[in-house]
CSV table of C-alpha atoms and ligand atoms in Angstrom, one decimal:
chain,number,residue,atom,x,y,z
A,1,UNK,CA,-26.7,-82.0,43.4
A,2,UNK,CA,-25.3,-82.8,39.8
A,3,UNK,CA,-26.3,-86.3,39.5
A,4,UNK,CA,-26.4,-87.7,36.2
A,5,UNK,CA,-25.2,-84.0,34.4
A,6,UNK,CA,-22.1,-84.4,31.6
A,7,UNK,CA,-19.8,-81.1,32.3
A,8,UNK,CA,-16.6,-81.3,29.6
A,9,UNK,CA,-13.7,-79.7,31.6
A,10,UNK,CA,-11.0,-77.1,29.6
A,11,UNK,CA,-8.2,-76.5,31.2
A,12,UNK,CA,-6.1,-74.2,30.0
A,13,UNK,CA,-2.0,-73.6,30.7
A,14,UNK,CA,-1.7,-71.4,33.6
A,15,UNK,CA,-0.4,-72.3,37.2
A,16,UNK,CA,-4.5,-72.3,38.5
A,17,UNK,CA,-4.3,-75.5,36.4
A,18,UNK,CA,-4.4,-77.3,40.0
A,19,UNK,CA,-7.1,-76.2,41.2
A,20,UNK,CA,-9.4,-77.8,38.3
A,21,UNK,CA,-8.2,-81.4,39.6
A,22,UNK,CA,-10.2,-80.3,43.1
A,23,UNK,CA,-12.8,-79.3,40.4
A,24,UNK,CA,-13.1,-82.7,39.1
A,25,UNK,CA,-13.4,-83.9,42.7
A,26,UNK,CA,-15.9,-81.6,43.8
A,27,UNK,CA,-17.8,-82.0,40.5
A,28,UNK,CA,-17.8,-86.2,40.6
A,29,UNK,CA,-18.7,-86.0,44.4
A,30,UNK,CA,-22.0,-84.5,43.1
A,31,UNK,CA,-22.6,-87.1,41.1
A,32,UNK,CA,-21.4,-85.6,37.7
A,33,UNK,CA,-19.2,-87.0,35.2
A,34,UNK,CA,-16.5,-85.1,34.0
A,35,UNK,CA,-14.5,-85.6,30.3
A,36,UNK,CA,-11.4,-83.4,30.4
A,37,UNK,CA,-9.5,-81.4,27.7
A,38,UNK,CA,-6.2,-80.0,27.9
A,39,UNK,CA,-4.4,-77.3,26.2
A,40,UNK,CA,-0.8,-78.0,25.5
A,41,UNK,CA,-0.4,-75.0,28.0
A,42,UNK,CA,-2.8,-76.8,30.6
A,43,UNK,CA,-0.4,-80.2,30.0
A,44,UNK,CA,2.2,-78.5,31.8
A,45,UNK,CA,1.5,-77.2,34.5
A,46,UNK,CA,-0.9,-80.3,35.0
A,47,UNK,CA,-0.5,-84.4,33.6
A,48,UNK,CA,-3.7,-85.6,31.7
A,49,UNK,CA,-2.9,-88.7,33.9
A,50,UNK,CA,-4.0,-86.7,36.6
A,51,UNK,CA,-7.4,-86.0,35.2
A,52,UNK,CA,-7.5,-88.9,34.0
A,53,UNK,CA,-7.7,-90.8,37.2
A,54,UNK,CA,-10.0,-88.2,39.1
A,55,UNK,CA,-12.0,-88.1,36.2
A,56,UNK,CA,-12.2,-92.1,36.0
A,57,UNK,CA,-11.8,-90.7,31.9
A,58,UNK,CA,-9.5,-90.8,29.5
A,59,UNK,CA,-8.4,-87.0,29.8
A,60,UNK,CA,-8.0,-85.6,25.9
A,61,UNK,CA,-5.1,-83.3,24.8
A,62,UNK,CA,-4.3,-83.5,21.1
A,63,UNK,CA,-6.8,-82.7,18.6
A,64,UNK,CA,-4.7,-84.4,15.9
A,65,UNK,CA,-4.4,-87.9,17.6
A,66,UNK,CA,-6.6,-89.9,14.9
A,67,UNK,CA,-7.3,-92.4,17.3
A,68,UNK,CA,-8.5,-90.4,19.9
A,69,UNK,CA,-10.8,-88.8,16.6
A,70,UNK,CA,-11.7,-92.0,15.6
A,71,UNK,CA,-12.9,-93.3,19.1
A,72,UNK,CA,-14.5,-90.0,20.0
A,73,UNK,CA,-14.6,-86.4,17.6
A,74,UNK,CA,-14.5,-83.5,18.8
A,75,UNK,CA,-18.1,-82.6,17.9
A,76,UNK,CA,-18.9,-85.5,20.3
A,77,UNK,CA,-17.2,-84.2,22.6
A,78,UNK,CA,-19.1,-80.8,23.1
A,79,UNK,CA,-22.5,-83.2,21.6
A,80,UNK,CA,-22.0,-85.0,24.8
A,81,UNK,CA,-22.1,-82.3,27.2
A,82,UNK,CA,-24.7,-80.2,29.6
A,83,UNK,CA,-22.6,-78.0,30.3
A,84,UNK,CA,-19.1,-77.1,28.9
A,85,UNK,CA,-16.7,-75.3,31.8
A,86,UNK,CA,-12.7,-73.6,30.8
A,87,UNK,CA,-11.1,-73.2,34.1
A,88,UNK,CA,-8.8,-72.0,33.9
A,89,UNK,CA,-9.5,-69.9,31.0
A,90,UNK,CA,-6.4,-67.9,30.2
A,91,UNK,CA,-6.3,-64.6,28.6
A,92,UNK,CA,-4.7,-66.4,25.3
A,93,UNK,CA,-8.0,-68.7,25.3
A,94,UNK,CA,-10.7,-65.8,26.0
A,95,UNK,CA,-8.7,-64.4,23.2
A,96,UNK,CA,-9.3,-67.2,21.2
A,97,UNK,CA,-13.1,-67.6,21.9
A,98,UNK,CA,-13.6,-64.0,21.7
A,99,UNK,CA,-11.9,-64.6,17.5
A,100,UNK,CA,-13.3,-67.7,16.9
A,101,UNK,CA,-9.7,-69.5,16.6
A,102,UNK,CA,-9.5,-73.2,16.5
A,103,UNK,CA,-6.0,-74.3,16.3
A,104,UNK,CA,-6.2,-77.3,18.8
A,105,UNK,CA,-9.0,-79.4,20.6
A,106,UNK,CA,-9.4,-77.1,23.1
A,107,UNK,CA,-10.3,-73.9,21.0
A,108,UNK,CA,-12.4,-76.4,18.2
A,109,UNK,CA,-13.9,-77.7,20.7
A,110,UNK,CA,-15.5,-74.7,21.8
A,111,UNK,CA,-16.2,-73.3,18.1
A,112,UNK,CA,-17.9,-76.6,17.8
A,113,UNK,CA,-20.5,-76.6,20.4
A,114,UNK,CA,-23.7,-75.0,21.3
A,115,UNK,CA,-24.0,-75.7,24.6
A,116,UNK,CA,-23.7,-73.0,27.6
A,117,UNK,CA,-20.1,-72.4,28.5
A,118,UNK,CA,-19.0,-71.1,32.0
A,119,UNK,CA,-15.3,-69.4,31.9
A,120,UNK,CA,-13.3,-69.0,35.4
A,121,UNK,CA,-10.4,-66.6,33.9
A,122,UNK,CA,-7.3,-67.0,35.8
A,123,UNK,CA,-4.7,-64.8,34.6
A,124,UNK,CA,-2.1,-61.9,35.5
A,125,UNK,CA,-3.4,-58.7,36.9
A,126,UNK,CA,-2.2,-56.6,34.0
A,127,UNK,CA,-3.0,-59.2,32.0
A,128,UNK,CA,-6.8,-58.3,33.0
A,129,UNK,CA,-6.7,-55.6,33.0
A,130,UNK,CA,-5.5,-54.9,29.4
A,131,UNK,CA,-8.0,-53.1,26.9
A,132,UNK,CA,-7.5,-56.5,24.6
A,133,UNK,CA,-8.9,-58.6,27.6
A,134,UNK,CA,-12.0,-56.2,28.4
A,135,UNK,CA,-12.6,-56.2,24.8
A,136,UNK,CA,-12.5,-60.2,24.4
A,137,UNK,CA,-14.5,-60.8,27.6
A,138,UNK,CA,-17.6,-58.1,26.1
A,139,UNK,CA,-18.1,-60.4,23.1
A,140,UNK,CA,-17.8,-63.4,25.2
A,141,UNK,CA,-20.5,-61.9,27.4
A,142,UNK,CA,-22.8,-60.4,24.0
A,143,UNK,CA,-22.0,-64.1,22.8
A,144,UNK,CA,-23.8,-65.3,25.8
A,145,UNK,CA,-20.5,-66.8,27.4
A,146,UNK,CA,-21.5,-66.9,31.6
A,147,UNK,CA,-18.4,-65.7,33.6
A,148,UNK,CA,-17.7,-66.6,37.7
A,149,UNK,CA,-14.5,-64.9,38.9
A,150,UNK,CA,-11.7,-63.7,38.5
A,151,UNK,CA,-11.2,-63.0,42.4
A,152,UNK,CA,-9.0,-60.5,43.8
A,153,UNK,CA,-6.1,-61.9,46.3
A,154,UNK,CA,-2.1,-62.3,45.9
A,155,UNK,CA,-0.9,-63.7,42.8
A,156,UNK,CA,1.3,-66.7,42.0
A,157,UNK,CA,3.8,-63.5,39.8
A,158,UNK,CA,3.7,-62.0,43.6
A,159,UNK,CA,1.4,-59.1,42.7
A,160,UNK,CA,-2.5,-57.9,43.4
A,161,UNK,CA,-5.5,-57.5,42.4
A,162,UNK,CA,-8.1,-59.2,40.4
A,163,UNK,CA,-7.2,-62.0,38.3
A,164,UNK,CA,-6.9,-65.7,41.0
A,165,UNK,CA,-9.1,-68.2,39.4
A,166,UNK,CA,-12.6,-68.1,41.6
A,167,UNK,CA,-12.4,-71.7,44.3
A,168,UNK,CA,-13.4,-74.7,43.0
A,169,UNK,CA,-16.5,-74.5,45.6
A,170,UNK,CA,-17.3,-71.1,43.9
A,171,UNK,CA,-17.2,-72.8,40.8
A,172,UNK,CA,-19.6,-75.6,41.6
A,173,UNK,CA,-21.6,-73.0,42.6
A,174,UNK,CA,-22.4,-71.0,39.2
A,175,UNK,CA,-22.4,-74.5,37.6
A,176,UNK,CA,-25.6,-74.9,39.8
A,177,UNK,CA,-26.8,-71.5,38.7
A,178,UNK,CA,-26.5,-71.9,34.8
A,179,UNK,CA,-27.5,-75.6,35.1
A,180,UNK,CA,-31.2,-75.0,37.6
A,181,UNK,CA,-32.4,-78.6,36.2
A,182,UNK,CA,-29.5,-79.7,38.3
A,183,UNK,CA,-32.1,-78.7,40.9
A,184,UNK,CA,-34.5,-81.1,39.1
A,185,UNK,CA,-36.6,-78.5,36.9
A,186,UNK,CA,-36.4,-79.0,33.0
A,187,UNK,CA,-38.1,-77.3,30.3
A,188,UNK,CA,-37.5,-80.8,28.0
A,189,UNK,CA,-40.2,-81.4,25.4
A,190,UNK,CA,-41.5,-78.1,26.1
A,191,UNK,CA,-41.3,-75.2,23.6
A,192,UNK,CA,-40.9,-71.7,24.6
A,193,UNK,CA,-41.4,-68.7,22.6
A,194,UNK,CA,-40.2,-65.3,23.1
A,195,UNK,CA,-40.7,-61.8,21.9
A,196,UNK,CA,-37.5,-58.8,21.9
A,197,UNK,CA,-36.5,-56.0,21.6
A,198,UNK,CA,-37.4,-53.2,19.8
A,199,UNK,CA,-39.8,-53.1,16.5
A,200,UNK,CA,-39.4,-50.2,14.0
A,201,UNK,CA,-42.0,-48.8,12.1
A,202,UNK,CA,-41.1,-47.4,8.3
A,203,UNK,CA,-42.4,-44.0,7.7
A,204,UNK,CA,-40.8,-43.8,4.3
A,205,UNK,CA,-38.6,-46.5,2.5
A,206,UNK,CA,-35.7,-44.9,4.6
A,207,UNK,CA,-37.2,-43.7,7.7
A,208,UNK,CA,-38.8,-45.1,10.6
A,209,UNK,CA,-39.9,-45.0,14.4
A,210,UNK,CA,-38.3,-47.1,17.1
A,211,UNK,CA,-37.7,-47.4,20.8
A,212,UNK,CA,-34.0,-48.0,22.9
A,213,UNK,CA,-34.7,-51.8,23.7
A,214,UNK,CA,-31.6,-52.8,23.6
A,215,UNK,CA,-33.0,-57.0,23.5
A,216,UNK,CA,-30.9,-58.4,25.9
A,217,UNK,CA,-33.0,-59.1,28.3
A,218,UNK,CA,-34.9,-61.3,25.7
A,219,UNK,CA,-31.6,-62.8,24.4
A,220,UNK,CA,-31.3,-63.3,28.0
A,221,UNK,CA,-34.2,-65.6,28.6
A,222,UNK,CA,-33.7,-67.7,25.3
A,223,UNK,CA,-30.2,-68.2,26.4
A,224,UNK,CA,-32.0,-69.8,30.3
A,225,UNK,CA,-34.8,-71.5,28.6
A,226,UNK,CA,-32.2,-73.7,26.3
A,227,UNK,CA,-30.7,-74.8,29.2
A,228,UNK,CA,-33.1,-75.6,30.7
A,229,UNK,CA,-34.4,-78.0,28.2
A,230,UNK,CA,-36.4,-76.1,25.5
A,231,UNK,CA,-36.8,-75.9,22.1
A,232,UNK,CA,-36.4,-71.7,21.9
A,233,UNK,CA,-37.8,-69.8,19.1
A,234,UNK,CA,-37.1,-65.9,19.7
A,235,UNK,CA,-38.5,-63.0,17.8
A,236,UNK,CA,-36.2,-60.6,17.5
A,237,UNK,CA,-37.0,-56.7,16.5
A,238,UNK,CA,-33.7,-55.2,15.6
A,239,UNK,CA,-31.2,-55.3,18.1
A,240,UNK,CA,-27.3,-55.8,17.9
A,241,UNK,CA,-27.1,-58.9,19.3
A,242,UNK,CA,-25.1,-62.6,17.3
A,243,UNK,CA,-27.8,-64.8,17.9
A,244,UNK,CA,-28.1,-68.3,20.2
A,245,UNK,CA,-26.4,-71.3,18.9
A,246,UNK,CA,-29.2,-74.1,19.0
A,247,UNK,CA,-32.2,-71.1,19.8
A,248,UNK,CA,-34.3,-70.2,16.8
A,249,UNK,CA,-34.2,-66.8,16.0
A,250,UNK,CA,-36.5,-65.2,13.3
A,251,UNK,CA,-36.2,-61.7,12.7
A,252,UNK,CA,-38.8,-59.0,12.2
A,253,UNK,CA,-39.2,-55.3,12.0
A,254,UNK,CA,-42.6,-53.9,12.9
A,255,UNK,CA,-45.0,-55.4,15.3
A,256,UNK,CA,-47.3,-56.6,12.6
A,257,UNK,CA,-44.6,-58.7,11.3
A,258,UNK,CA,-43.6,-60.2,15.3
A,259,UNK,CA,-47.1,-60.8,15.7
A,260,UNK,CA,-47.5,-62.7,13.0
A,261,UNK,CA,-44.1,-64.5,13.4
A,262,UNK,CA,-45.2,-65.4,16.5
A,263,UNK,CA,-48.8,-67.0,15.2
A,264,UNK,CA,-46.5,-69.1,13.2
A,265,UNK,CA,-44.5,-70.1,15.5
A,266,UNK,CA,-47.2,-71.6,17.8
A,267,UNK,CA,-48.0,-74.1,19.5
A,268,UNK,CA,-45.7,-73.5,22.5
A,269,UNK,CA,-46.2,-74.4,26.0
A,270,UNK,CA,-44.6,-70.9,27.1
A,271,UNK,CA,-44.9,-67.6,25.3
A,272,UNK,CA,-42.6,-64.5,26.8
A,273,UNK,CA,-43.3,-61.4,25.7
A,274,UNK,CA,-40.3,-58.9,26.6
A,275,UNK,CA,-40.2,-57.0,23.2
A,276,UNK,CA,-40.9,-53.3,23.6
A,277,UNK,CA,-43.3,-52.9,20.6
A,278,UNK,CA,-43.9,-49.7,19.5
A,279,UNK,CA,-47.5,-48.9,20.6
A,280,UNK,CA,-48.1,-46.9,16.9
A,281,UNK,CA,-47.1,-47.6,13.7
A,282,UNK,CA,-47.6,-44.8,10.4
A,283,UNK,CA,-51.0,-44.9,9.4
A,284,UNK,CA,-50.1,-44.2,5.6
A,285,UNK,CA,-46.7,-45.3,5.0
A,286,UNK,CA,-45.1,-43.1,2.4
A,287,UNK,CA,-43.6,-45.1,-0.8
A,288,UNK,CA,-41.1,-42.9,-1.7
A,289,UNK,CA,-38.7,-41.0,0.6
A,290,UNK,CA,-40.7,-38.1,2.5
A,291,UNK,CA,-39.3,-34.7,0.9
A,292,UNK,CA,-39.6,-31.1,2.7
A,293,UNK,CA,-41.2,-28.7,1.0
A,294,UNK,CA,-39.5,-25.0,1.0
A,295,UNK,CA,-40.5,-23.4,3.9
A,296,UNK,CA,-42.1,-25.9,5.1
A,297,UNK,CA,-41.6,-25.8,9.1
A,298,UNK,CA,-43.9,-29.0,10.3
A,299,UNK,CA,-44.9,-32.4,9.2
A,300,UNK,CA,-48.0,-34.1,11.1
A,301,UNK,CA,-47.5,-38.1,11.0
A,302,UNK,CA,-51.0,-39.9,11.5
A,303,UNK,CA,-50.5,-43.3,13.8
A,304,UNK,CA,-51.9,-46.3,14.3
A,305,UNK,CA,-52.5,-48.9,17.0
A,306,UNK,CA,-50.4,-51.4,16.4
A,307,UNK,CA,-51.7,-55.0,17.7
A,308,UNK,CA,-50.9,-56.4,21.0
A,309,UNK,CA,-49.2,-59.3,21.0
A,310,UNK,CA,-49.4,-60.1,24.3
A,311,UNK,CA,-52.9,-59.7,24.4
A,312,UNK,CA,-53.8,-61.6,21.2
A,313,UNK,CA,-51.3,-64.8,22.3
A,314,UNK,CA,-53.0,-64.2,25.9
A,315,UNK,CA,-56.8,-64.7,24.2
A,316,UNK,CA,-58.3,-67.6,24.8
A,317,UNK,CA,-58.0,-70.1,22.0
A,318,UNK,CA,-57.3,-73.3,21.2
A,319,UNK,CA,-53.8,-72.8,20.7
A,320,UNK,CA,-53.1,-70.5,23.6
A,321,UNK,CA,-49.8,-71.0,25.2
A,322,UNK,CA,-50.0,-72.5,28.6
A,323,UNK,CA,-48.3,-70.1,30.9
A,324,UNK,CA,-48.0,-66.6,28.8
A,325,UNK,CA,-45.5,-63.9,30.4
A,326,UNK,CA,-45.6,-60.4,30.1
A,327,UNK,CA,-43.0,-58.0,31.3
A,328,UNK,CA,-44.1,-54.0,32.4
A,329,UNK,CA,-41.9,-51.1,32.6
A,330,UNK,CA,-43.1,-49.0,34.9
A,331,UNK,CA,-42.3,-45.3,36.9
A,332,UNK,CA,-44.6,-45.2,39.4
A,333,UNK,CA,-47.2,-47.4,41.5
A,334,UNK,CA,-46.1,-50.5,40.1
A,335,UNK,CA,-48.2,-53.2,41.6
A,336,UNK,CA,-51.0,-51.3,40.3
A,337,UNK,CA,-49.9,-50.6,37.5
A,338,UNK,CA,-49.3,-54.6,36.8
A,339,UNK,CA,-51.9,-55.6,38.0
A,340,UNK,CA,-54.0,-53.9,35.5
A,341,UNK,CA,-52.1,-54.7,32.9
A,342,UNK,CA,-51.9,-58.9,33.7
A,343,UNK,CA,-55.6,-58.4,33.8
A,344,UNK,CA,-56.3,-56.1,31.0
A,345,UNK,CA,-53.9,-57.8,28.9
A,346,UNK,CA,-55.3,-61.5,30.4
A,347,UNK,CA,-51.7,-62.9,31.2
A,348,UNK,CA,-50.9,-65.1,33.2
A,349,UNK,CA,-47.9,-63.6,34.7
A,350,UNK,CA,-46.2,-60.1,34.9
A,351,UNK,CA,-42.8,-59.9,35.4
A,352,UNK,CA,-42.9,-55.6,36.2
A,353,UNK,CA,-39.8,-53.2,36.9
A,354,UNK,CA,-39.0,-49.6,38.4
A,355,UNK,CA,-37.7,-48.2,35.7
A,356,UNK,CA,-37.6,-45.0,37.0
A,357,UNK,CA,-34.4,-43.1,35.8
A,358,UNK,CA,-31.5,-43.5,38.8
A,359,UNK,CA,-32.2,-47.1,38.9
A,360,UNK,CA,-29.9,-47.7,36.3
A,361,UNK,CA,-32.4,-50.7,35.4
A,362,UNK,CA,-32.8,-49.5,31.8
A,363,UNK,CA,-30.1,-50.6,29.5
A,364,UNK,CA,-28.2,-52.0,32.1
A,365,UNK,CA,-27.3,-55.5,33.5
A,366,UNK,CA,-29.4,-55.9,36.5
A,367,UNK,CA,-32.7,-55.7,37.5
A,368,UNK,CA,-35.6,-56.0,40.9
A,369,UNK,CA,-38.5,-57.5,39.4
A,370,UNK,CA,-41.9,-58.5,41.3
A,371,UNK,CA,-43.7,-61.2,39.8
A,372,UNK,CA,-47.2,-60.3,39.7
A,373,UNK,CA,-49.9,-63.0,38.6
A,374,UNK,CA,-53.2,-63.7,40.1
A,375,UNK,CA,-53.0,-65.3,42.7
A,376,UNK,CA,-50.1,-62.6,44.4
A,377,UNK,CA,-47.0,-60.7,44.0
A,378,UNK,CA,-43.5,-61.5,44.5
A,379,UNK,CA,-40.9,-59.2,45.1
A,380,UNK,CA,-38.0,-60.7,43.7
A,381,UNK,CA,-34.6,-59.1,45.5
A,382,UNK,CA,-32.1,-57.1,42.8
A,383,UNK,CA,-30.2,-59.4,40.7
A,384,UNK,CA,-28.7,-59.8,37.0
A,385,UNK,CA,-30.5,-60.1,34.4
A,386,UNK,CA,-28.9,-63.5,33.8
A,387,UNK,CA,-29.9,-64.6,37.0
A,388,UNK,CA,-33.7,-63.3,36.7
A,389,UNK,CA,-33.8,-65.2,33.3
A,390,UNK,CA,-32.7,-68.6,35.1
A,391,UNK,CA,-35.3,-67.6,37.9
A,392,UNK,CA,-37.9,-67.1,36.0
A,393,UNK,CA,-37.4,-69.6,33.7
A,394,UNK,CA,-37.5,-72.0,36.2
A,395,UNK,CA,-39.9,-70.9,37.8
A,396,UNK,CA,-42.2,-71.9,34.7
A,397,UNK,CA,-40.9,-75.2,34.3
A,398,UNK,CA,-42.1,-75.6,37.9
A,399,UNK,CA,-45.4,-74.2,37.4
A,400,UNK,CA,-46.0,-76.6,33.9
A,401,UNK,CA,-44.9,-79.4,36.2
A,402,UNK,CA,-47.5,-78.4,38.5
A,403,UNK,CA,-50.3,-78.3,35.9
A,404,UNK,CA,-49.4,-81.4,34.2
A,405,UNK,CA,-49.7,-83.5,37.6
A,406,UNK,CA,-52.9,-81.7,38.3
A,407,UNK,CA,-54.2,-82.9,35.2
A,408,UNK,CA,-53.0,-86.4,35.1
B,501,CTP,N1,-46.8,-55.9,24.2
B,501,CTP,C1,-47.0,-56.3,23.2
B,501,CTP,N2,-47.6,-56.1,21.8
B,501,CTP,C2,-47.6,-54.3,22.0
B,501,CTP,C3,-47.2,-53.8,23.0
B,501,CTP,C4,-46.9,-54.2,23.8
B,501,CTP,O1,-46.7,-57.9,22.9
B,501,CTP,N3,-48.6,-54.2,21.1
B,501,CTP,C5,-46.5,-56.2,25.6
B,501,CTP,C6,-44.7,-56.3,26.0
B,501,CTP,O2,-43.9,-57.6,25.4
B,501,CTP,C7,-44.9,-56.5,27.2
B,501,CTP,C8,-45.8,-55.4,28.0
B,501,CTP,O3,-46.7,-55.8,26.4
B,501,CTP,O4,-44.9,-57.6,28.0
B,501,CTP,C9,-46.1,-54.4,27.7
B,501,CTP,O5,-47.1,-54.2,28.1
B,501,CTP,P1,-48.1,-52.3,27.6
B,501,CTP,O6,-49.1,-52.2,28.6
B,501,CTP,O7,-47.8,-52.3,26.3
B,501,CTP,O8,-46.8,-51.1,28.3
B,501,CTP,P2,-46.2,-50.0,28.3
B,501,CTP,O9,-46.0,-49.3,26.7
B,501,CTP,O10,-44.7,-50.3,28.9
B,501,CTP,O11,-48.1,-49.7,28.5
B,501,CTP,P3,-48.2,-48.3,28.9
B,501,CTP,O12,-49.8,-48.0,28.0
B,501,CTP,O13,-48.8,-48.6,30.6
B,501,CTP,O14,-47.2,-47.3,29.3
């Protein structure tokens, strides 16, 4: 159910715009309030009046309608939504979103929003397969935009292939996945602290020790926590990922800085340690760039143990987060290692996954995890990292809720 959820639907200029009418009808049937913004192209395919009748609210089309702007500005339009859905999202609209163009109401609202955005692309197969579209999609995915479809099939232009907009029921399923609070779980009023990415441990002013963590999992967790209504602090080692609007991102380099930032961000209700923290740092960091000597054939670097952020956060203290969650990337005897890690570090849950070469999990978009806690092990099916993040945060919300009830 989507009771009480507010959806801002942006309708682009494609023949699939007619399906957006049915989408509005089905959304309202599930209890959502829908407000519609049409691009100029969109209003050539379906009239704003049709959307106004089905949504029960005025449908907006023109950025420069001063009367509309006085009644409800473009910033307010996106602020009042729980989720922004773009359906159909044309190649042009995706290109504008990827490049930050804001020259009409629809694109301005998309630039001004800090809410999650779900897009349902619809276009000719050649346009979908064009390298420019692929580039734009990659940029938008990195920005945290969610996608549903397109589907493969016969197209209005007589061609066959991917490019057909997903059916309204599939778009609604995707909306419910993005808005898990649609199922009644929420992290409103909670603070979620997430560590993410690699750490860089300096050797000298220009060199460092690092690892290949991309930070994608931590970003997905931050986005999922934000979607559930939490205040989110993401403490991130160096990554190439863009900041997430609405998430406080603290950028750090070393494990020691990450620990300081994590402690400074307390109190938190949930702490999730997804960072690939370097276990070791260089014991004596050189103040000047190290020079090799004539004939030198080896260099020994003495290393010191880094603090364990997960274990520090999980240690009993007045500021211990209610739920402390760690990750374990293993290549053999996964569950046994994860259970040992759970008790060694004092965490409440460990999300364990098999990162053996061949699973494609390390650096890939999918994952297959086991949720290990003091009460048992749950095997989750293979799923996207985004979906896993949503499921984990929903579980965290449920656990906090249950603990609160038990304490009352
Ligand atoms: N972690 C941390 N601080 C560290 C090291 C690890 O917070 N200095 C956290 C990670 O974010 C992750 C979990 O601990 O949640 C990983 O545990 P760890 O035992 O360090 O993983 P591995 O390095 O894979 O350990 P192992 O030595 O067992 O291979």
